[in-house]
């Protein structure tokens, strides 16, 4: 059970006692047992009486449960309480009471005409806050893009977008910068190693443990599982997993880098701008702020955004034990019953000396693409095409030139499938025929992409 002390002033140091851990919610400290297995979303109403973070889906995709954790927009259903020692949480109620420079945003969104039931309000308020901190004067399209994937069941989104436009108009660039401080470790209840060696030693002693990165996929999975939550080893503090380096024509991106960090990285932008663009379109604004590259290598193995890209540029997945070509990695993972990687992914290494174009078809904004393709042109003129979402596992097209010739000759879906030599997946998400049609459409976009085929 947790206990709440409303009189405990925020400015005082936070006393961590042996048997409890503390967390600060809207300026009030509360204690909880270090082995508390609830998510922040479950704990907030039960122990703190907070009702503004609302459960609405069981797959981490609606955003109604949004809060700020150490300033970072976070879906509270994706965070386990026991990973949050010393963290500062702000709920919608707390934020509305003291929004500082962003008070015009709170005022604009509080107008009765903006929301109907208001269930979805936290999702939009914190997404708009994150947007305005990065870009105080966004255009309508940028606001709409920031709301991709967030679910409102009542309104047509127009009033919400208009309110953010109105708020942006009165901000004059004074909104400040986005916070991206990860939660502090909870020393009593979670394992948060500082080096790869420490992480491996912890895992060796705990054979059933799981690596925990952003938790966007793992936490909802664990909460929906019948089994008790296993030991979790959080890897966000390991420097070797957070670096982005560009050396000798190779780009190295640490496995614990978030999609938002990859999208905003100057090094990635210079070496492989298409990778930065792709990372900036993954999921929704909350997923990008916490979800990591390493998590996507394990969790989003089939139709994730990265696989076709990594295969086309002949990337290497670097684990604590080995270096594996991306195509072999994804093939291997597609046949594993338990998608948890027992080996720690440290980084992904990419070659940056070629021209790259990525196209995907996303049936619903904010959710993974159904099919994605990436074309990479090498200095010697050769072409590699990676495909994801079309078959059971992402793959490298074995004869891309013949495939593009068949497309140029007007080949229909069946002919393309024959030339490709890979049968499309037929499942609950889409029929094989549909996938083949989407693939043909995406290959057509690649063929018509002038920049990709231009000399130089
Ligand atoms: C609403 C929604 C939309 C999404 N949209 C997209 C999308 O558009 N494109 C896309 O690619 N993906 C998408 N995803 C999937 C998403 O990319 C991944 O879920 C995310 O990157 C997971 O990262 P994480 O850090 O949160 O992983 P976690 O949830 O922490 O972990 C996921 C799995 O990876 C393992 N793991 C994590 N890091 C490592 C590591 N370094 N070494 C070994 N194992 C590790 C964990 O043990 C766990 O098994 C979406 C997911 C959701 C919920
Ligand atoms: S309840 Fe839907 S994202 Fe958390
Ligand atoms: S106003 Fe009702 S869900 Fe958005």
Short mmCIF file of C-alpha atoms and ligand atoms in Angstrom, two decimals:
data_model
loop_
_atom_site.label_atom_id
_atom_site.label_comp_id
_atom_site.label_asym_id
_atom_site.label_seq_id
_atom_site.Cartn_x
_atom_site.Cartn_y
_atom_site.Cartn_z
CA UNK A 1 0.00 0.00 0.00
CA UNK A 2 1.23 3.48 -0.63
CA UNK A 3 0.83 6.45 1.63
CA UNK A 4 0.40 10.04 0.53
CA UNK A 5 1.89 12.98 2.37
CA UNK A 6 0.40 16.17 0.96
CA UNK A 7 2.49 18.31 3.28
CA UNK A 8 5.80 16.98 2.05
CA UNK A 9 7.38 19.93 0.24
CA UNK A 10 8.86 19.25 -3.21
CA UNK A 11 11.96 21.27 -2.47
CA UNK A 12 13.05 18.92 0.32
CA UNK A 13 15.26 15.99 -0.51
CA UNK A 14 13.36 12.83 -1.16
CA UNK A 15 13.89 10.31 1.64
CA UNK A 16 14.17 6.79 0.23
CA UNK A 17 13.61 4.37 3.08
CA UNK A 18 14.71 0.80 2.95
CA UNK A 19 11.25 -0.70 2.39
CA UNK A 20 9.53 1.98 0.33
CA UNK A 21 10.23 4.14 -2.66
CA UNK A 22 8.83 7.59 -3.24
CA UNK A 23 7.39 9.36 -6.21
CA UNK A 24 6.23 12.95 -6.54
CA UNK A 25 2.83 13.48 -8.16
CA UNK A 26 1.72 17.06 -8.82
CA UNK A 27 3.93 18.30 -5.97
CA UNK A 28 2.87 15.69 -3.40
CA UNK A 29 5.10 12.80 -2.40
CA UNK A 30 3.82 9.28 -1.99
CA UNK A 31 5.53 6.05 -1.04
CA UNK A 32 5.08 2.60 -2.52
CA UNK A 33 6.60 -0.82 -2.01
CA UNK A 34 9.59 -1.43 -4.28
CA UNK A 35 8.03 -4.61 -5.62
CA UNK A 36 4.69 -2.95 -6.45
CA UNK A 37 3.68 -4.54 -9.74
CA UNK A 38 1.07 -2.03 -10.87
CA UNK A 39 1.38 0.33 -13.79
CA UNK A 40 1.37 4.04 -13.08
CA UNK A 41 -2.09 4.16 -14.65
CA UNK A 42 -3.44 1.62 -12.15
CA UNK A 43 -1.74 3.24 -9.19
CA UNK A 44 -2.73 6.87 -9.80
CA UNK A 45 -6.49 6.49 -9.16
CA UNK A 46 -6.18 3.70 -6.60
CA UNK A 47 -3.65 5.40 -4.34
CA UNK A 48 -3.71 9.02 -5.34
CA UNK A 49 -7.28 9.68 -6.39
CA UNK A 50 -6.15 10.94 -9.79
CA UNK A 51 -8.81 10.40 -12.43
CA UNK A 52 -7.53 12.55 -15.28
CA UNK A 53 -5.27 9.74 -16.58
CA UNK A 54 -7.85 7.36 -18.02
CA UNK A 55 -7.65 3.74 -19.19
CA UNK A 56 -9.12 3.37 -22.62
CA UNK A 57 -7.33 0.63 -24.57
CA UNK A 58 -5.16 -2.33 -23.70
CA UNK A 59 -2.53 -1.87 -26.36
CA UNK A 60 -0.82 1.43 -25.55
CA UNK A 61 -2.29 3.13 -28.58
CA UNK A 62 -4.95 5.67 -27.56
CA UNK A 63 -3.14 8.15 -25.28
CA UNK A 64 -6.03 8.81 -22.81
CA UNK A 65 -3.77 7.78 -19.93
CA UNK A 66 -1.11 10.39 -20.72
CA UNK A 67 0.92 12.11 -17.99
CA UNK A 68 4.32 13.78 -17.81
CA UNK A 69 7.10 11.71 -16.23
CA UNK A 70 10.12 13.91 -15.51
CA UNK A 71 8.73 16.26 -18.14
CA UNK A 72 8.45 13.57 -20.82
CA UNK A 73 5.04 12.88 -22.39
CA UNK A 74 4.26 9.32 -21.34
CA UNK A 75 1.40 6.84 -21.62
CA UNK A 76 1.03 5.85 -17.97
CA UNK A 77 -0.18 2.37 -18.96
CA UNK A 78 3.30 1.65 -20.36
CA UNK A 79 5.20 2.43 -17.15
CA UNK A 80 5.56 0.09 -14.21
CA UNK A 81 5.47 1.89 -10.88
CA UNK A 82 8.47 -0.03 -9.63
CA UNK A 83 10.65 1.49 -12.34
CA UNK A 84 9.85 5.03 -11.21
CA UNK A 85 11.74 5.68 -7.98
CA UNK A 86 12.26 9.43 -7.36
CA UNK A 87 10.40 10.35 -10.52
CA UNK A 88 8.29 13.47 -10.84
CA UNK A 89 4.87 12.86 -12.35
CA UNK A 90 2.49 15.57 -13.50
CA UNK A 91 -1.07 14.68 -14.33
CA UNK A 92 -3.45 16.77 -16.41
CA UNK A 93 -4.97 18.26 -13.24
CA UNK A 94 -1.56 19.31 -11.92
CA UNK A 95 -0.42 20.58 -15.29
CA UNK A 96 -3.52 22.67 -15.88
CA UNK A 97 -3.00 24.34 -12.52
CA UNK A 98 0.56 25.45 -13.34
CA UNK A 99 1.33 25.35 -17.05
CA UNK A 100 3.72 28.32 -16.91
CA UNK A 101 4.60 29.67 -20.36
CA UNK A 102 2.10 27.27 -21.92
CA UNK A 103 -0.89 28.67 -20.01
CA UNK A 104 -2.41 29.94 -23.32
CA UNK A 105 -2.50 26.32 -24.51
CA UNK A 106 -4.35 25.17 -21.39
CA UNK A 107 -6.79 28.08 -21.74
CA UNK A 108 -7.45 27.40 -25.41
CA UNK A 109 -8.06 23.68 -24.81
CA UNK A 110 -10.28 24.36 -21.77
CA UNK A 111 -12.97 26.07 -23.85
CA UNK A 112 -16.25 24.11 -23.68
CA UNK A 113 -16.45 23.85 -27.48
CA UNK A 114 -13.13 21.98 -27.84
CA UNK A 115 -13.83 18.59 -26.22
CA UNK A 116 -17.15 16.84 -25.65
CA UNK A 117 -16.68 14.14 -22.99
CA UNK A 118 -13.02 15.09 -22.44
CA UNK A 119 -11.91 11.48 -21.97
CA UNK A 120 -9.13 11.91 -24.48
CA UNK A 121 -7.98 15.29 -23.20
CA UNK A 122 -4.65 14.23 -21.58
CA UNK A 123 -3.50 12.71 -24.88
CA UNK A 124 -3.99 15.95 -26.76
CA UNK A 125 -2.83 18.38 -24.07
CA UNK A 126 0.54 16.67 -23.52
CA UNK A 127 1.08 15.98 -27.23
CA UNK A 128 0.38 19.67 -27.96
CA UNK A 129 2.73 20.68 -25.15
CA UNK A 130 5.54 18.52 -26.60
CA UNK A 131 4.91 19.97 -30.07
CA UNK A 132 4.88 23.61 -28.93
CA UNK A 133 8.07 23.13 -26.93
CA UNK A 134 9.86 21.96 -30.07
CA UNK A 135 8.08 24.25 -32.47
CA UNK A 136 6.22 27.22 -30.92
CA UNK A 137 4.69 28.23 -34.26
CA UNK A 138 3.50 25.01 -35.92
CA UNK A 139 1.34 25.00 -39.01
CA UNK A 140 -1.97 23.12 -39.21
CA UNK A 141 -0.32 20.09 -40.85
CA UNK A 142 2.33 19.90 -38.13
CA UNK A 143 -0.36 19.98 -35.45
CA UNK A 144 -2.31 17.25 -37.22
CA UNK A 145 0.88 15.16 -37.54
CA UNK A 146 1.58 15.55 -33.81
CA UNK A 147 -1.89 14.12 -33.10
CA UNK A 148 -1.45 11.10 -35.39
CA UNK A 149 -2.65 7.97 -33.63
CA UNK A 150 -4.33 9.73 -30.68
CA UNK A 151 -7.92 8.71 -30.27
CA UNK A 152 -10.91 11.01 -29.71
CA UNK A 153 -14.25 9.30 -30.01
CA UNK A 154 -16.46 12.39 -29.86
CA UNK A 155 -15.04 15.28 -31.82
CA UNK A 156 -13.84 15.56 -35.39
CA UNK A 157 -10.43 16.71 -34.10
CA UNK A 158 -10.97 20.07 -35.84
CA UNK A 159 -11.78 22.01 -32.68
CA UNK A 160 -8.73 20.57 -30.93
CA UNK A 161 -6.42 21.48 -33.82
CA UNK A 162 -7.95 24.97 -34.00
CA UNK A 163 -7.41 25.48 -30.25
CA UNK A 164 -3.72 24.60 -30.58
CA UNK A 165 -3.41 26.96 -33.54
CA UNK A 166 -4.97 29.70 -31.45
CA UNK A 167 -2.61 29.01 -28.54
CA UNK A 168 0.42 28.93 -30.86
CA UNK A 169 -0.58 32.34 -32.18
CA UNK A 170 -0.22 33.85 -28.72
CA UNK A 171 2.99 32.09 -27.66
CA UNK A 172 5.53 34.16 -29.65
CA UNK A 173 8.24 31.50 -29.39
CA UNK A 174 8.46 31.67 -25.58
CA UNK A 175 7.54 28.08 -24.83
CA UNK A 176 10.97 26.79 -23.81
CA UNK A 177 12.59 23.50 -24.63
CA UNK A 178 11.31 19.97 -24.33
CA UNK A 179 12.44 17.96 -21.34
CA UNK A 180 13.65 14.47 -22.06
CA UNK A 181 14.91 13.29 -18.70
CA UNK A 182 14.49 9.56 -18.23
CA UNK A 183 12.92 8.33 -14.98
CA UNK A 184 15.36 7.95 -12.10
CA UNK A 185 16.25 4.46 -11.02
CA UNK A 186 14.42 2.79 -8.24
CA UNK A 187 17.38 1.36 -6.35
CA UNK A 188 15.39 -1.10 -4.27
CA UNK A 189 13.21 -2.78 -6.84
CA UNK A 190 14.63 -2.58 -10.33
CA UNK A 191 17.94 -3.34 -11.91
CA UNK A 192 19.40 -0.43 -13.76
CA UNK A 193 22.96 -1.32 -14.77
CA UNK A 194 25.38 1.37 -15.92
CA UNK A 195 27.44 -0.80 -18.27
CA UNK A 196 26.98 -3.70 -20.67
CA UNK A 197 29.14 -5.90 -18.43
CA UNK A 198 26.93 -5.16 -15.40
CA UNK A 199 23.79 -5.83 -17.46
CA UNK A 200 25.10 -9.19 -18.62
CA UNK A 201 26.12 -10.15 -15.08
CA UNK A 202 22.63 -9.29 -13.80
CA UNK A 203 20.98 -11.29 -16.57
CA UNK A 204 23.24 -14.30 -15.91
CA UNK A 205 22.03 -14.44 -12.30
CA UNK A 206 18.39 -14.00 -13.39
CA UNK A 207 17.73 -16.34 -16.32
CA UNK A 208 14.04 -15.39 -16.51
CA UNK A 209 14.65 -11.64 -16.60
CA UNK A 210 13.68 -9.38 -19.50
CA UNK A 211 15.46 -6.35 -20.89
CA UNK A 212 13.28 -3.27 -20.42
CA UNK A 213 13.87 -0.30 -22.73
CA UNK A 214 10.99 2.13 -23.38
CA UNK A 215 8.37 -0.39 -22.23
CA UNK A 216 5.96 0.57 -25.03
CA UNK A 217 5.52 -3.01 -26.08
CA UNK A 218 6.73 -5.00 -23.10
CA UNK A 219 4.72 -3.41 -20.29
CA UNK A 220 1.27 -3.87 -21.93
CA UNK A 221 2.31 -7.45 -22.80
CA UNK A 222 3.33 -8.21 -19.23
CA UNK A 223 0.17 -6.62 -17.83
CA UNK A 224 -1.99 -8.77 -20.08
CA UNK A 225 -0.05 -11.97 -19.30
CA UNK A 226 -1.27 -14.48 -16.73
CA UNK A 227 2.26 -14.93 -15.34
CA UNK A 228 3.73 -12.65 -12.66
CA UNK A 229 6.00 -9.87 -13.91
CA UNK A 230 9.56 -11.21 -14.25
CA UNK A 231 12.70 -9.44 -13.10
CA UNK A 232 13.28 -6.45 -15.36
CA UNK A 233 16.67 -5.10 -16.28
CA UNK A 234 16.36 -1.50 -17.44
CA UNK A 235 18.98 -0.62 -20.01
CA UNK A 236 18.37 3.12 -20.49
CA UNK A 237 21.39 4.23 -18.42
CA UNK A 238 24.04 2.32 -20.33
CA UNK A 239 26.11 4.88 -22.25
CA UNK A 240 27.21 2.37 -24.90
CA UNK A 241 23.55 1.87 -25.80
CA UNK A 242 22.80 5.58 -26.13
CA UNK A 243 25.52 6.79 -28.52
CA UNK A 244 25.07 7.96 -32.08
CA UNK A 245 28.41 7.98 -33.92
CA UNK A 246 29.47 8.59 -37.49
CA UNK A 247 32.89 7.21 -38.36
CA UNK A 248 34.60 5.91 -41.52
CA UNK A 249 31.37 6.01 -43.50
CA UNK A 250 29.44 3.95 -40.92
CA UNK A 251 26.73 5.25 -38.65
CA UNK A 252 26.35 3.56 -35.26
CA UNK A 253 23.07 4.07 -33.43
CA UNK A 254 22.80 2.77 -29.85
CA UNK A 255 19.97 0.37 -29.13
CA UNK A 256 18.56 2.52 -26.31
CA UNK A 257 18.19 5.64 -28.52
CA UNK A 258 14.55 6.60 -28.79
CA UNK A 259 12.85 7.12 -32.12
CA UNK A 260 12.56 10.85 -31.26
CA UNK A 261 16.32 11.06 -30.60
CA UNK A 262 17.10 9.35 -33.91
CA UNK A 263 14.72 11.70 -35.73
CA UNK A 264 16.30 14.78 -34.14
CA UNK A 265 19.95 13.68 -34.41
CA UNK A 266 22.10 15.90 -36.63
CA UNK A 267 24.46 12.96 -37.27
CA UNK A 268 21.64 10.77 -38.50
CA UNK A 269 20.18 13.69 -40.48
CA UNK A 270 23.51 14.26 -42.27
CA UNK A 271 24.49 10.62 -42.85
CA UNK A 272 21.09 9.05 -43.57
CA UNK A 273 18.32 11.69 -43.73
CA UNK A 274 15.81 9.05 -44.78
CA UNK A 275 16.41 7.20 -41.49
CA UNK A 276 15.72 10.39 -39.53
CA UNK A 277 12.49 10.90 -41.50
CA UNK A 278 11.40 7.30 -40.96
CA UNK A 279 12.06 7.49 -37.18
CA UNK A 280 10.08 10.75 -36.98
CA UNK A 281 7.01 9.01 -38.44
CA UNK A 282 6.96 5.97 -36.14
CA UNK A 283 3.83 5.45 -34.05
CA UNK A 284 2.63 8.51 -32.18
CA UNK A 285 4.36 11.30 -30.31
CA UNK A 286 4.33 9.30 -27.03
CA UNK A 287 5.74 6.16 -28.60
CA UNK A 288 8.53 8.14 -30.24
CA UNK A 289 9.53 9.81 -26.97
CA UNK A 290 10.02 6.47 -25.13
CA UNK A 291 10.19 3.62 -27.68
CA UNK A 292 13.71 2.61 -28.71
CA UNK A 293 15.53 1.20 -31.71
CA UNK A 294 16.53 -1.95 -29.76
CA UNK A 295 12.93 -2.53 -28.69
CA UNK A 296 11.83 -2.29 -32.31
CA UNK A 297 14.47 -4.89 -33.32
CA UNK A 298 12.71 -7.41 -31.08
CA UNK A 299 9.14 -6.19 -30.73
CA UNK A 300 8.38 -4.87 -34.22
CA UNK A 301 10.17 -7.56 -36.17
CA UNK A 302 7.83 -8.12 -39.12
CA UNK A 303 6.15 -4.91 -40.21
CA UNK A 304 8.09 -2.40 -38.12
CA UNK A 305 9.41 0.72 -39.78
CA UNK A 306 13.10 -0.16 -39.55
CA UNK A 307 13.46 -3.72 -40.95
CA UNK A 308 13.18 -2.99 -44.70
CA UNK A 309 15.49 0.00 -44.25
CA UNK A 310 18.14 -1.91 -42.31
CA UNK A 311 18.07 -4.78 -44.79
CA UNK A 312 18.43 -2.45 -47.80
CA UNK A 313 21.43 -0.60 -46.36
CA UNK A 314 23.00 -3.91 -45.26
CA UNK A 315 23.00 -2.90 -41.60
CA UNK A 316 24.47 -5.02 -38.82
CA UNK A 317 22.68 -5.71 -35.56
CA UNK A 318 25.39 -5.61 -32.90
CA UNK A 319 24.65 -7.62 -29.78
CA UNK A 320 26.79 -8.29 -26.75
CA UNK A 321 27.83 -11.58 -28.41
CA UNK A 322 27.84 -11.14 -32.18
CA UNK A 323 27.24 -8.98 -35.24
CA UNK A 324 24.42 -10.19 -37.46
CA UNK A 325 23.26 -8.97 -40.88
CA UNK A 326 19.82 -7.36 -40.50
CA UNK A 327 18.20 -9.80 -42.97
CA UNK A 328 19.46 -12.81 -40.96
CA UNK A 329 18.38 -11.18 -37.68
CA UNK A 330 14.78 -10.63 -38.77
CA UNK A 331 14.54 -14.07 -40.36
CA UNK A 332 15.76 -15.62 -37.11
CA UNK A 333 13.32 -13.59 -35.00
CA UNK A 334 10.31 -14.41 -37.14
CA UNK A 335 10.63 -18.07 -36.16
CA UNK A 336 11.03 -17.55 -32.41
CA UNK A 337 7.97 -18.35 -30.33
CA UNK A 338 9.07 -15.99 -27.55
CA UNK A 339 10.16 -12.80 -29.20
CA UNK A 340 12.22 -11.74 -26.21
CA UNK A 341 15.86 -11.53 -27.18
CA UNK A 342 17.98 -13.36 -24.69
CA UNK A 343 20.98 -11.49 -26.05
CA UNK A 344 21.39 -7.80 -25.40
CA UNK A 345 21.31 -5.63 -28.52
CA UNK A 346 23.92 -2.93 -28.14
CA UNK A 347 23.67 -0.98 -31.40
CA UNK A 348 22.83 -0.99 -35.07
CA UNK A 349 25.55 -0.18 -37.59
CA UNK A 350 24.58 1.27 -40.94
CA UNK A 351 26.50 2.06 -44.05
CA UNK A 352 25.76 5.59 -45.24
CA UNK A 353 27.43 5.78 -48.61
CA UNK A 354 24.38 5.17 -50.79
CA UNK A 355 21.13 6.84 -51.80
CA UNK A 356 18.12 5.51 -49.93
CA UNK A 357 14.35 5.88 -50.31
CA UNK A 358 11.74 4.38 -48.01
CA UNK A 359 8.01 4.04 -48.69
CA UNK A 360 5.33 2.45 -46.56
CA UNK A 361 1.61 2.00 -46.46
CA UNK A 362 0.06 2.78 -43.08
CA UNK A 363 -3.70 1.97 -42.98
CA UNK A 364 -4.14 3.87 -39.73
CA UNK A 365 -2.09 6.87 -38.62
CA UNK A 366 -0.09 6.23 -35.47
CA UNK A 367 -0.01 2.44 -35.97
CA UNK A 368 2.65 0.33 -37.67
CA UNK A 369 2.73 0.17 -41.47
CA UNK A 370 1.20 -2.82 -43.22
CA UNK A 371 3.94 -3.05 -45.88
CA UNK A 372 7.17 -1.08 -46.23
CA UNK A 373 9.92 -1.06 -48.83
CA UNK A 374 13.32 0.57 -48.94
CA UNK A 375 15.54 0.92 -51.99
CA UNK A 376 19.27 1.57 -51.57
CA UNK A 377 21.54 2.52 -54.49
CA UNK A 378 25.21 1.81 -53.98
CA UNK A 379 28.14 3.72 -55.36
CA UNK A 380 28.77 1.01 -57.96
CA UNK A 381 25.19 1.48 -59.21
CA UNK A 382 23.85 -1.77 -57.75
CA UNK A 383 20.44 -1.80 -56.12
CA UNK A 384 19.19 -3.46 -52.93
CA UNK A 385 15.51 -3.54 -51.99
CA UNK A 386 14.35 -4.52 -48.51
CA UNK A 387 10.69 -5.44 -47.91
CA UNK A 388 8.80 -5.70 -44.60
CA UNK A 389 5.22 -6.58 -43.72
CA UNK A 390 4.63 -8.43 -46.99
CA UNK A 391 5.77 -11.91 -45.91
CA UNK A 392 6.27 -13.79 -42.64
CA UNK A 393 9.66 -12.11 -42.20
CA UNK A 394 11.25 -9.00 -43.73
CA UNK A 395 13.58 -9.93 -46.61
CA UNK A 396 16.03 -8.74 -49.24
CA UNK A 397 14.74 -8.92 -52.83
CA UNK A 398 17.05 -11.43 -54.53
CA UNK A 399 16.92 -9.93 -58.04
CA UNK A 400 15.79 -6.28 -57.75
CA UNK A 401 16.70 -5.34 -61.34
CA UNK A 402 14.47 -8.04 -62.84
CA UNK A 403 11.69 -7.06 -60.44
CA UNK A 404 11.89 -3.40 -61.45
CA UNK A 405 11.96 -4.39 -65.14
CA UNK A 406 8.82 -6.51 -64.66
CA UNK A 407 7.17 -3.53 -63.00
CA UNK A 408 8.24 -1.20 -65.81
CA UNK A 409 6.77 -3.65 -68.33
CA UNK A 410 3.39 -3.32 -66.60
CA UNK A 411 3.55 -6.65 -64.75
CA UNK A 412 0.44 -7.28 -62.65
CA UNK A 413 0.39 -8.52 -59.06
CA UNK A 414 0.61 -12.25 -59.83
CA UNK A 415 3.53 -11.74 -62.19
CA UNK A 416 5.36 -9.60 -59.64
CA UNK A 417 4.84 -12.23 -56.96
CA UNK A 418 6.28 -14.86 -59.36
CA UNK A 419 9.29 -12.65 -60.17
CA UNK A 420 9.81 -11.91 -56.50
CA UNK A 421 9.68 -15.61 -55.61
CA UNK A 422 8.15 -14.88 -52.18
CA UNK A 423 4.51 -15.65 -51.40
CA UNK A 424 2.63 -12.88 -49.57
CA UNK A 425 1.37 -13.44 -46.04
CA UNK A 426 -2.39 -14.01 -45.76
CA UNK A 427 -3.64 -13.24 -42.24
CA UNK A 428 -6.25 -11.39 -40.19
CA UNK A 429 -4.67 -8.03 -41.01
CA UNK A 430 -4.77 -8.37 -44.79
CA UNK A 431 -5.13 -10.95 -47.55
CA UNK A 432 -2.14 -12.01 -49.59
CA UNK A 433 -3.69 -10.38 -52.66
CA UNK A 434 -4.01 -7.08 -50.85
CA UNK A 435 -0.42 -7.22 -49.64
CA UNK A 436 0.78 -7.98 -53.18
CA UNK A 437 -1.19 -4.99 -54.51
CA UNK A 438 0.29 -2.71 -51.85
CA UNK A 439 3.80 -3.96 -52.60
CA UNK A 440 3.30 -3.26 -56.31
CA UNK A 441 2.07 0.24 -55.47
CA UNK A 442 5.11 0.94 -53.25
CA UNK A 443 7.55 -0.42 -55.86
CA UNK A 444 5.87 1.91 -58.34
CA UNK A 445 6.52 4.84 -56.04
CA UNK A 446 10.17 3.85 -55.76
CA UNK A 447 10.42 3.56 -59.55
CA UNK A 448 8.90 7.02 -60.01
CA UNK A 449 11.05 8.64 -57.34
CA UNK A 450 13.26 10.84 -59.47
CA UNK A 451 15.72 11.70 -56.72
CA UNK A 452 16.41 8.03 -56.19
CA UNK A 453 17.29 7.33 -59.80
CA UNK A 454 19.01 10.62 -60.63
CA UNK A 455 22.76 10.42 -61.35
CA UNK A 456 25.26 11.78 -58.87
C1 LIG B 1 0.72 2.33 -30.72
C2 LIG B 1 1.98 1.72 -31.27
C3 LIG B 1 2.42 2.11 -32.53
C4 LIG B 1 3.59 1.57 -33.06
N1 LIG B 1 4.00 2.00 -34.28
C5 LIG B 1 5.17 1.52 -34.77
C6 LIG B 1 5.68 1.98 -36.02
O1 LIG B 1 5.07 2.81 -36.70
N2 LIG B 1 6.86 1.47 -36.45
C7 LIG B 1 7.58 0.56 -35.71
O2 LIG B 1 8.66 0.15 -36.11
N3 LIG B 1 7.13 0.12 -34.55
C8 LIG B 1 5.95 0.57 -34.06
N4 LIG B 1 5.52 0.12 -32.86
C9 LIG B 1 6.35 -0.83 -32.18
C10 LIG B 1 7.45 -0.02 -31.47
O3 LIG B 1 8.45 0.41 -32.31
C11 LIG B 1 8.16 -0.78 -30.57
O4 LIG B 1 7.13 -1.23 -29.75
C12 LIG B 1 9.08 0.07 -29.77
O5 LIG B 1 10.16 0.59 -30.50
C13 LIG B 1 9.50 -0.76 -28.67
O6 LIG B 1 10.55 -0.13 -28.05
P1 LIG B 1 10.62 -0.11 -26.49
O7 LIG B 1 11.92 0.55 -26.18
O8 LIG B 1 9.42 0.50 -25.89
O9 LIG B 1 10.71 -1.69 -26.18
P2 LIG B 1 10.23 -2.46 -24.89
O10 LIG B 1 8.75 -2.47 -24.83
O11 LIG B 1 10.98 -1.99 -23.70
O12 LIG B 1 10.77 -3.92 -25.29
C14 LIG B 1 10.19 -4.64 -26.37
C15 LIG B 1 10.94 -5.98 -26.47
O13 LIG B 1 12.29 -5.75 -26.87
C16 LIG B 1 13.20 -6.27 -25.90
N5 LIG B 1 14.32 -5.32 -25.89
C17 LIG B 1 14.25 -3.97 -25.76
N6 LIG B 1 15.48 -3.44 -25.90
C18 LIG B 1 16.34 -4.48 -26.10
C19 LIG B 1 17.74 -4.57 -26.31
N7 LIG B 1 18.54 -3.49 -26.35
N8 LIG B 1 18.29 -5.81 -26.46
C20 LIG B 1 17.52 -6.92 -26.45
N9 LIG B 1 16.18 -6.89 -26.27
C21 LIG B 1 15.60 -5.68 -26.09
C22 LIG B 1 12.42 -6.33 -24.60
O14 LIG B 1 12.93 -7.30 -23.70
C23 LIG B 1 11.03 -6.72 -25.13
O15 LIG B 1 10.98 -8.10 -25.38
C24 LIG B 1 4.33 0.61 -32.31
C25 LIG B 1 3.90 0.21 -31.05
C26 LIG B 1 2.74 0.76 -30.52
C27 LIG B 1 2.30 0.35 -29.14
S1 LIG B 2 -4.87 3.43 -21.98
FE1 LIG B 2 -4.65 3.70 -24.15
S2 LIG B 2 -2.59 4.36 -24.33
FE2 LIG B 2 -2.76 3.96 -22.21
S1 LIG B 3 -13.97 14.42 -26.43
FE1 LIG B 3 -14.75 12.47 -25.98
S2 LIG B 3 -13.15 11.11 -26.50
FE2 LIG B 3 -12.44 13.03 -27.11
#
